[in-house]
Amino acid sequence: MTRHIDTVADATAYPEREQPYTELGLKADEYARIREILGRRPTSAELAMYSVMWSEHCSYKSSKVHLRQFGDKKPETDALLVGIGENAGVVDIGQGWAVTFKVESHNHPSYVEPYQGAATGVGGIVRDIISMGARPVAVMDPLRFGAADHPDTHRVLPGVVAGIGGYGNCLGLPNIGGEVVFDPCYQGNPLVNALCVGTLRHEDIHLASAKGVGNLVVLYGAKTGGDGIGGASILASETFDEGGPTKRPAVQVGDPFMEKLLIECTLEVLHAGLVEGIQDLGAAGISCATSELASNGEGGMHVRLDSVPLRDATLTPEEILMSESQERMAAVVTPEKIDAFLEICRKWDVTADVIGEVTDTGRLVIEWHGEVIVDVPPRTVAHDGPVYHRPYARPSWQDALQADDPGLLARPVTAAELRDTVLTLVGSPNLASKTWVTAQYDRYVQGNTVLAQPEDAGVIRVDEESGLGVAISTDCNGRFAKLDPYAGAQLALAEAYRNVAATGAAPLAVTNCLNFGSPEDPDVMWQFERAVTGLADGCLELGIPVTGGNVSFYNQTGDVAIHPTPVVGVLGVIDDVARRTPMAFRAIGDVVLVLGETREELAGSEWAHVVHGHLGGLPPKVDLAAERALGEVLVAAARGSLVTAAHDVSDGGIAQVLVEMALREGVGATVRVPAGLDPFVFLVGESTARAVVTADPARAATLEALATQHGVPVARIGVVTGPGDDLQVDLVVGDSVAWTLAELRATADATLPALFG
Amino acid sequence: MRIGVVTFPGSLDDHDAARAVRIAGGEAVALWHADADLHGVDAVVLPGGFSYGDYLRCGAIARFAPVMGTLVDAANGGLPVLGICNGFQVLCESHLLPGALVRNDSLHFVCRDQRLRIESTDTAWTSAYEIGQEIVVPLKNGEGGYVADEATLDLLEGDGRVVARYLEVNPNGSRRDIAGISNARGNVVGLMPHPEHAVEPLTGPSTDGLRFFTSILKGLVEA
């Protein structure tokens, strides 16, 4: 018996058939709007398409009204070659080179099935980059998990890390940075964000559009299977219900080998000039690719869905339209070039099939064995989805949270107590060495990795001749964002900016991955509105544009949302990677200096979190003018070879910075707390716009003059001693604390292996 | 001197191997898995990566590529061949080298700066080193544990065919800390660590790996 397919003719003939729109994630008013657009009920295939494309994940229906600020407040810049809205923004880095970079979330799939969820997160972002015509050159993964010692973290983290490594290593992409953060707020909602950066020549930029009537639509890459059906609407756009049924079938399964072939094949057809338009297949699969290509082009496309090669012959047309099978791309190719295109696909053993052509009808028409099952205006699917002005309001608890200042928390008093406090922090999961994670990622492949974790930012050489390179860092402190989402987003931006500048690269552009709870909760929506506004205002003030980004809502279990977590990625450019600044103490006798001003700022700090489990008060003061000045000093110092090392001050304060600089190459230092500062506040406070640097004694005065010229406070705090020497801090006259590098290393290295094996 | 670098579907470190050849002063020639012609090269590098996704068994599918049929004959005739990581696995699967590479004993992929001791300079690829020289090069593999039966291991040791050994840490459970071996003639070498990633001070932990490539070039010039 063959199943009856619901055709457009049926939809007209039987207008009142009951349709399962709520099961597909559509609201009643959204369903009514589809009927209004079409002037009839949708067919089941049309309903499938609208349901995935109008999902929160694909349509940004709750976030759109706020995200406009990134465009409205865009700073004056010549750097942006392609802006927001394409698969990924493209930035000019000079010498005819351009860079595209983007970060996306794969949070929900990674919780359901950690290995595949994280692996396919890498795969998806890589396809975004290649569809711009760029060669992917690096990845990094900002990760957030529940409490480090929670049993479910033990389930999720090893799988996520293995999945990222298993997929990314097999693609030959160096993993050069990222974050690993633990906080109980992420217990049921780990955040698995994936960033990819690609490079291209200006003339190689490609956009997703279906132009030229009669041009052919080619689907190439993996065959379509039953995996990931409705992933965008079901997984990414709904809150997990506690004790709900398993959603494993909605998670996609990755094949990194196929993706590697797809990268090489795609770059070869693009460089051969065989492609008019190109689009990756990610969330919403063929629904998304066909409607977006048509919508961006001349408005019409005719597709024969039965031409799609299948892994499973029993798939229905609705399932084929919704499938999120990985490693697929769609291209628009002229009839004259199709043979050459297919020949290159054959060279790479990549399956490719013509599934339709571009028309001038203004309609996306999809046939199934000769019968029309979809006939829609493509813009209504791809771009003119619903837009919500969700209600938002400052949470009733926000004032009490901000009033709960950490000023009264017990602090270490004696030198011995301070010594122990620093050791406790060094071994705490968020500050401890992440080698257990990063050793599972290949950071060397492609041979252009100049700096990688645990350095402040990853640095990749783009041009072997000139030494032109880029630096990238992602950051976010969700605790700060919880205390004040506007400031928190700016602090994330400031930290990523500072990290990039610390390597000697000039910050140039911003991407983001905005991870929040349910947009249907006015508290969460307020956090979101504040964070977006803060980020847009901050980018305007720092003079670096947002080139793209991603929103992940519904990161909550029941009524409990995650901390607002606007992960910000900053990309910088460095004219010659040979002049990059690493973070390690190295040369005996180098002067240690601190740039920036230290204030008593402990709210949301790692110390308050680890030692007291406390979160309250106001986060550190945001001073973007100071960040900009500090950045200018760090970049000028690198260009002028005035610094031998630099490390940004953030989580854990200056104590953590000194420990990391000492452990990197196993070289100690002796520093003293500047006069007038409380040693505890100096060592663990988290005031921003600060960095610790080292300089050759002969050049330290020049560096100090440079800092002063930019209005950046600078103080000599000590000297690099030698390999294997202790890290010593003189607190006041006659009173000091010291740690051997061996005990610091043992403490920092033990934590993650003890937790995760 | 022309050194061929084979690209299989899924090869990843092919460009890196070619760069190392160039930095050492040679000409790198791209060879394609489906082309049985070696194009007159003087030596061949089988690079790292995940040929054919490492599906079935690492190197098991690559071994049947058209280029390998020619290469096995040429290697048996004395053509110098260096297999790095996945290339080492391909050489074992091709029976140009004895033994096999199995999953790391840690069960994790591992990427680290690895200290090695050069144990033999009687090969085409290590002649520029000193016996006992310690070097640091990147290691990155998921299935790098070298295994062979005891008789084979004894034979390799006895004939001086252990080319390099892991120092300080055995990163993958290799028998007798073996990081690389050669065939009896010394023209075919398999190595799990990646010397091609230690040829520039800016991008590698050292430049210790360069001598694998200068060894072969020097040997070819003198031959």
PDB file of C-alpha atoms in Angstrom, chain B residues 11-200:
ATOM      1  CA  SER B  11      44.654  13.410   4.063  1.00  0.00           C
ATOM      2  CA  LEU B  12      45.170  16.451   6.288  1.00  0.00           C
ATOM      3  CA  ASP B  13      48.868  17.122   6.757  1.00  0.00           C
ATOM      4  CA  ASP B  14      49.732  16.907   3.065  1.00  0.00           C
ATOM      5  CA  HIS B  15      50.257  20.662   2.676  1.00  0.00           C
ATOM      6  CA  ASP B  16      52.338  20.668   5.847  1.00  0.00           C
ATOM      7  CA  ALA B  17      54.563  17.869   4.562  1.00  0.00           C
ATOM      8  CA  ALA B  18      55.014  19.742   1.285  1.00  0.00           C
ATOM      9  CA  ARG B  19      55.928  22.897   3.213  1.00  0.00           C
ATOM     10  CA  ALA B  20      58.523  20.969   5.223  1.00  0.00           C
ATOM     11  CA  VAL B  21      60.039  19.619   2.004  1.00  0.00           C
ATOM     12  CA  ARG B  22      60.286  23.146   0.610  1.00  0.00           C
ATOM     13  CA  ILE B  23      61.784  24.575   3.804  1.00  0.00           C
ATOM     14  CA  ALA B  24      64.380  21.798   3.732  1.00  0.00           C
ATOM     15  CA  GLY B  25      65.270  22.893   0.189  1.00  0.00           C
ATOM     16  CA  GLY B  26      63.478  20.292  -1.900  1.00  0.00           C
ATOM     17  CA  GLU B  27      60.738  20.456  -4.482  1.00  0.00           C
ATOM     18  CA  ALA B  28      57.399  19.081  -3.283  1.00  0.00           C
ATOM     19  CA  VAL B  29      55.340  17.235  -5.891  1.00  0.00           C
ATOM     20  CA  ALA B  30      51.647  16.601  -5.235  1.00  0.00           C
ATOM     21  CA  LEU B  31      50.667  12.990  -5.946  1.00  0.00           C
ATOM     22  CA  TRP B  32      47.020  11.951  -6.186  1.00  0.00           C
ATOM     23  CA  HIS B  33      45.731   8.686  -4.722  1.00  0.00           C
ATOM     24  CA  ALA B  34      43.890   7.729  -7.898  1.00  0.00           C
ATOM     25  CA  ASP B  35      46.930   8.253 -10.139  1.00  0.00           C
ATOM     26  CA  ALA B  36      49.251   5.243 -10.191  1.00  0.00           C
ATOM     27  CA  ASP B  37      52.031   7.304 -11.748  1.00  0.00           C
ATOM     28  CA  LEU B  38      54.707   8.495  -9.303  1.00  0.00           C
ATOM     29  CA  HIS B  39      55.801  11.135 -11.834  1.00  0.00           C
ATOM     30  CA  GLY B  40      59.468  10.357 -11.428  1.00  0.00           C
ATOM     31  CA  VAL B  41      59.826  11.598  -7.850  1.00  0.00           C
ATOM     32  CA  ASP B  42      62.961  10.742  -5.882  1.00  0.00           C
ATOM     33  CA  ALA B  43      61.165   9.945  -2.632  1.00  0.00           C
ATOM     34  CA  VAL B  44      57.626   9.913  -1.257  1.00  0.00           C
ATOM     35  CA  VAL B  45      55.936  11.129   1.928  1.00  0.00           C
ATOM     36  CA  LEU B  46      52.650   9.562   2.987  1.00  0.00           C
ATOM     37  CA  PRO B  47      51.197  12.339   5.162  1.00  0.00           C
ATOM     38  CA  GLY B  48      49.060  12.368   8.263  1.00  0.00           C
ATOM     39  CA  GLY B  49      45.314  12.623   8.347  1.00  0.00           C
ATOM     40  CA  PHE B  50      42.285  10.378   8.302  1.00  0.00           C
ATOM     41  CA  SER B  51      42.415   8.724   4.874  1.00  0.00           C
ATOM     42  CA  TYR B  52      38.925   7.484   4.006  1.00  0.00           C
ATOM     43  CA  GLY B  53      37.815   8.700   7.418  1.00  0.00           C
ATOM     44  CA  ASP B  54      39.865   5.943   9.075  1.00  0.00           C
ATOM     45  CA  TYR B  55      36.770   3.845   8.506  1.00  0.00           C
ATOM     46  CA  LEU B  56      37.199   0.066   8.723  1.00  0.00           C
ATOM     47  CA  ARG B  57      40.773   0.431  10.081  1.00  0.00           C
ATOM     48  CA  CYS B  58      43.267   3.280   9.823  1.00  0.00           C
ATOM     49  CA  GLY B  59      45.067   2.980   6.503  1.00  0.00           C
ATOM     50  CA  ALA B  60      43.187  -0.172   5.494  1.00  0.00           C
ATOM     51  CA  ILE B  61      41.354   1.428   2.567  1.00  0.00           C
ATOM     52  CA  ALA B  62      44.158   3.745   1.460  1.00  0.00           C
ATOM     53  CA  ARG B  63      46.385   0.754   1.011  1.00  0.00           C
ATOM     54  CA  PHE B  64      44.251  -0.257  -2.011  1.00  0.00           C
ATOM     55  CA  ALA B  65      44.535   3.138  -3.746  1.00  0.00           C
ATOM     56  CA  PRO B  66      46.039   2.951  -7.264  1.00  0.00           C
ATOM     57  CA  VAL B  67      49.065   4.990  -6.185  1.00  0.00           C
ATOM     58  CA  MET B  68      49.908   2.424  -3.519  1.00  0.00           C
ATOM     59  CA  GLY B  69      50.279  -0.426  -5.978  1.00  0.00           C
ATOM     60  CA  THR B  70      53.075   1.462  -7.725  1.00  0.00           C
ATOM     61  CA  LEU B  71      54.510   2.766  -4.492  1.00  0.00           C
ATOM     62  CA  VAL B  72      54.827  -0.672  -2.854  1.00  0.00           C
ATOM     63  CA  ASP B  73      56.816  -1.936  -5.820  1.00  0.00           C
ATOM     64  CA  ALA B  74      58.991   1.162  -5.895  1.00  0.00           C
ATOM     65  CA  ALA B  75      59.632   0.980  -2.136  1.00  0.00           C
ATOM     66  CA  ASN B  76      60.612  -2.665  -2.443  1.00  0.00           C
ATOM     67  CA  GLY B  77      62.989  -1.497  -5.139  1.00  0.00           C
ATOM     68  CA  GLY B  78      64.576   1.039  -2.783  1.00  0.00           C
ATOM     69  CA  LEU B  79      62.557   4.264  -3.247  1.00  0.00           C
ATOM     70  CA  PRO B  80      62.701   6.213   0.027  1.00  0.00           C
ATOM     71  CA  VAL B  81      59.268   6.467   1.671  1.00  0.00           C
ATOM     72  CA  LEU B  82      58.335   8.234   4.912  1.00  0.00           C
ATOM     73  CA  GLY B  83      54.934   7.538   6.423  1.00  0.00           C
ATOM     74  CA  ILE B  84      53.864   9.988   9.100  1.00  0.00           C
ATOM     75  CA  CYS B  85      51.008   9.095  11.468  1.00  0.00           C
ATOM     76  CA  ASN B  86      48.259   7.972   9.082  1.00  0.00           C
ATOM     77  CA  GLY B  87      51.051   7.365   6.568  1.00  0.00           C
ATOM     78  CA  PHE B  88      52.703   4.989   9.073  1.00  0.00           C
ATOM     79  CA  GLN B  89      49.378   3.183   9.394  1.00  0.00           C
ATOM     80  CA  VAL B  90      49.148   2.905   5.593  1.00  0.00           C
ATOM     81  CA  LEU B  91      52.696   1.468   5.458  1.00  0.00           C
ATOM     82  CA  CYS B  92      51.803  -1.190   8.036  1.00  0.00           C
ATOM     83  CA  GLU B  93      48.578  -2.052   6.218  1.00  0.00           C
ATOM     84  CA  SER B  94      50.616  -2.311   2.989  1.00  0.00           C
ATOM     85  CA  HIS B  95      53.051  -4.707   4.714  1.00  0.00           C
ATOM     86  CA  LEU B  96      55.982  -2.457   3.889  1.00  0.00           C
ATOM     87  CA  LEU B  97      56.500  -2.316   7.652  1.00  0.00           C
ATOM     88  CA  PRO B  98      55.668  -4.961  10.259  1.00  0.00           C
ATOM     89  CA  GLY B  99      53.206  -4.570  13.112  1.00  0.00           C
ATOM     90  CA  ALA B 100      50.160  -2.356  13.492  1.00  0.00           C
ATOM     91  CA  LEU B 101      48.914   0.823  15.149  1.00  0.00           C
ATOM     92  CA  VAL B 102      46.047   0.427  17.598  1.00  0.00           C
ATOM     93  CA  ARG B 103      43.846   2.717  19.650  1.00  0.00           C
ATOM     94  CA  ASN B 104      45.703   4.780  22.254  1.00  0.00           C
ATOM     95  CA  ASP B 105      45.651   3.098  25.649  1.00  0.00           C
ATOM     96  CA  SER B 106      44.132   6.285  27.084  1.00  0.00           C
ATOM     97  CA  LEU B 107      41.228   5.857  24.637  1.00  0.00           C
ATOM     98  CA  HIS B 108      41.536   9.588  23.893  1.00  0.00           C
ATOM     99  CA  PHE B 109      42.982  11.410  20.919  1.00  0.00           C
ATOM    100  CA  VAL B 110      46.135  13.095  22.184  1.00  0.00           C
ATOM    101  CA  CYS B 111      47.914  16.207  20.888  1.00  0.00           C
ATOM    102  CA  ARG B 112      51.128  17.115  22.704  1.00  0.00           C
ATOM    103  CA  ASP B 113      54.697  18.271  22.256  1.00  0.00           C
ATOM    104  CA  GLN B 114      56.513  14.949  22.489  1.00  0.00           C
ATOM    105  CA  ARG B 115      60.138  14.315  23.409  1.00  0.00           C
ATOM    106  CA  LEU B 116      61.773  11.564  21.347  1.00  0.00           C
ATOM    107  CA  ARG B 117      65.172   9.906  21.151  1.00  0.00           C
ATOM    108  CA  ILE B 118      66.566   9.125  17.699  1.00  0.00           C
ATOM    109  CA  GLU B 119      67.654   5.495  17.892  1.00  0.00           C
ATOM    110  CA  SER B 120      68.883   4.898  14.355  1.00  0.00           C
ATOM    111  CA  THR B 121      70.611   7.129  11.836  1.00  0.00           C
ATOM    112  CA  ASP B 122      70.998   4.300   9.332  1.00  0.00           C
ATOM    113  CA  THR B 123      67.816   5.195   7.468  1.00  0.00           C
ATOM    114  CA  ALA B 124      67.242   7.442   4.498  1.00  0.00           C
ATOM    115  CA  TRP B 125      65.186   9.774   6.683  1.00  0.00           C
ATOM    116  CA  THR B 126      67.310  10.072   9.841  1.00  0.00           C
ATOM    117  CA  SER B 127      70.890  10.227   8.576  1.00  0.00           C
ATOM    118  CA  ALA B 128      71.244  13.895   9.526  1.00  0.00           C
ATOM    119  CA  TYR B 129      70.577  13.192  13.226  1.00  0.00           C
ATOM    120  CA  GLU B 130      72.991  11.950  15.873  1.00  0.00           C
ATOM    121  CA  ILE B 131      72.376   8.623  17.541  1.00  0.00           C
ATOM    122  CA  GLY B 132      70.730   9.308  20.890  1.00  0.00           C
ATOM    123  CA  GLN B 133      69.750  12.847  19.913  1.00  0.00           C
ATOM    124  CA  GLU B 134      66.682  14.088  21.791  1.00  0.00           C
ATOM    125  CA  ILE B 135      64.128  16.066  19.829  1.00  0.00           C
ATOM    126  CA  VAL B 136      60.691  17.573  20.528  1.00  0.00           C
ATOM    127  CA  VAL B 137      58.023  17.349  17.835  1.00  0.00           C
ATOM    128  CA  PRO B 138      54.217  17.401  17.933  1.00  0.00           C
ATOM    129  CA  LEU B 139      52.366  14.163  18.340  1.00  0.00           C
ATOM    130  CA  LYS B 140      48.680  13.937  17.496  1.00  0.00           C
ATOM    131  CA  ASN B 141      46.844  10.690  17.083  1.00  0.00           C
ATOM    132  CA  GLY B 142      43.947   8.578  18.289  1.00  0.00           C
ATOM    133  CA  GLU B 143      45.334   5.258  17.125  1.00  0.00           C
ATOM    134  CA  GLY B 144      49.065   5.469  17.589  1.00  0.00           C
ATOM    135  CA  GLY B 145      49.873   2.528  19.839  1.00  0.00           C
ATOM    136  CA  TYR B 146      52.519   0.475  18.032  1.00  0.00           C
ATOM    137  CA  VAL B 147      52.077  -3.265  18.465  1.00  0.00           C
ATOM    138  CA  ALA B 148      53.807  -6.349  17.090  1.00  0.00           C
ATOM    139  CA  ASP B 149      54.513  -9.802  18.439  1.00  0.00           C
ATOM    140  CA  GLU B 150      57.522 -10.256  20.704  1.00  0.00           C
ATOM    141  CA  ALA B 151      59.613 -11.959  18.021  1.00  0.00           C
ATOM    142  CA  THR B 152      59.073  -9.053  15.638  1.00  0.00           C
ATOM    143  CA  LEU B 153      59.851  -6.513  18.337  1.00  0.00           C
ATOM    144  CA  ASP B 154      63.056  -8.390  19.184  1.00  0.00           C
ATOM    145  CA  LEU B 155      63.967  -8.490  15.508  1.00  0.00           C
ATOM    146  CA  LEU B 156      63.382  -4.760  15.110  1.00  0.00           C
ATOM    147  CA  GLU B 157      65.482  -4.022  18.176  1.00  0.00           C
ATOM    148  CA  GLY B 158      68.221  -6.440  17.163  1.00  0.00           C
ATOM    149  CA  ASP B 159      68.507  -5.072  13.655  1.00  0.00           C
ATOM    150  CA  GLY B 160      68.526  -1.462  14.772  1.00  0.00           C
ATOM    151  CA  ARG B 161      65.203  -0.803  13.035  1.00  0.00           C
ATOM    152  CA  VAL B 162      63.647   1.121  15.903  1.00  0.00           C
ATOM    153  CA  VAL B 163      64.117   4.639  14.522  1.00  0.00           C
ATOM    154  CA  ALA B 164      62.729   6.741  17.373  1.00  0.00           C
ATOM    155  CA  ARG B 165      61.467   6.122  20.879  1.00  0.00           C
ATOM    156  CA  TYR B 166      59.173   8.116  23.180  1.00  0.00           C
ATOM    157  CA  LEU B 167      60.841   9.751  26.177  1.00  0.00           C
ATOM    158  CA  GLU B 168      59.267  10.892  29.475  1.00  0.00           C
ATOM    159  CA  VAL B 169      55.719   9.920  28.489  1.00  0.00           C
ATOM    160  CA  ASN B 170      54.541   7.020  26.375  1.00  0.00           C
ATOM    161  CA  PRO B 171      51.541   8.819  24.906  1.00  0.00           C
ATOM    162  CA  ASN B 172      49.658   5.941  23.356  1.00  0.00           C
ATOM    163  CA  GLY B 173      50.739   2.644  24.868  1.00  0.00           C
ATOM    164  CA  SER B 174      53.242   1.744  22.129  1.00  0.00           C
ATOM    165  CA  ARG B 175      55.202  -1.429  22.860  1.00  0.00           C
ATOM    166  CA  ARG B 176      58.724  -0.661  24.034  1.00  0.00           C
ATOM    167  CA  ASP B 177      58.007   3.078  23.642  1.00  0.00           C
ATOM    168  CA  ILE B 178      58.409   2.763  19.887  1.00  0.00           C
ATOM    169  CA  ALA B 179      57.618   5.951  17.972  1.00  0.00           C
ATOM    170  CA  GLY B 180      58.974   4.895  14.603  1.00  0.00           C
ATOM    171  CA  ILE B 181      60.522   1.973  12.739  1.00  0.00           C
ATOM    172  CA  SER B 182      62.159   1.241   9.392  1.00  0.00           C
ATOM    173  CA  ASN B 183      62.254  -1.654   6.975  1.00  0.00           C
ATOM    174  CA  ALA B 184      65.384  -3.805   6.794  1.00  0.00           C
ATOM    175  CA  ARG B 185      66.859  -1.758   3.975  1.00  0.00           C
ATOM    176  CA  GLY B 186      66.283   1.546   5.785  1.00  0.00           C
ATOM    177  CA  ASN B 187      64.538   3.285   2.897  1.00  0.00           C
ATOM    178  CA  VAL B 188      61.026   2.982   4.334  1.00  0.00           C
ATOM    179  CA  VAL B 189      60.340   4.688   7.664  1.00  0.00           C
ATOM    180  CA  GLY B 190      57.087   4.935   9.596  1.00  0.00           C
ATOM    181  CA  LEU B 191      56.760   7.521  12.333  1.00  0.00           C
ATOM    182  CA  MET B 192      53.787   8.306  14.558  1.00  0.00           C
ATOM    183  CA  PRO B 193      54.847  11.845  15.649  1.00  0.00           C
ATOM    184  CA  HIS B 194      54.832  14.719  13.160  1.00  0.00           C
ATOM    185  CA  PRO B 195      58.265  16.117  12.245  1.00  0.00           C
ATOM    186  CA  GLU B 196      56.635  18.253   9.513  1.00  0.00           C
ATOM    187  CA  HIS B 197      55.039  20.330  12.291  1.00  0.00           C
ATOM    188  CA  ALA B 198      58.413  21.166  13.812  1.00  0.00           C
ATOM    189  CA  VAL B 199      60.144  22.967  10.962  1.00  0.00           C
ATOM    190  CA  GLU B 200      59.469  26.645  11.769  1.00  0.00           C
TER     191      GLU B 200
END
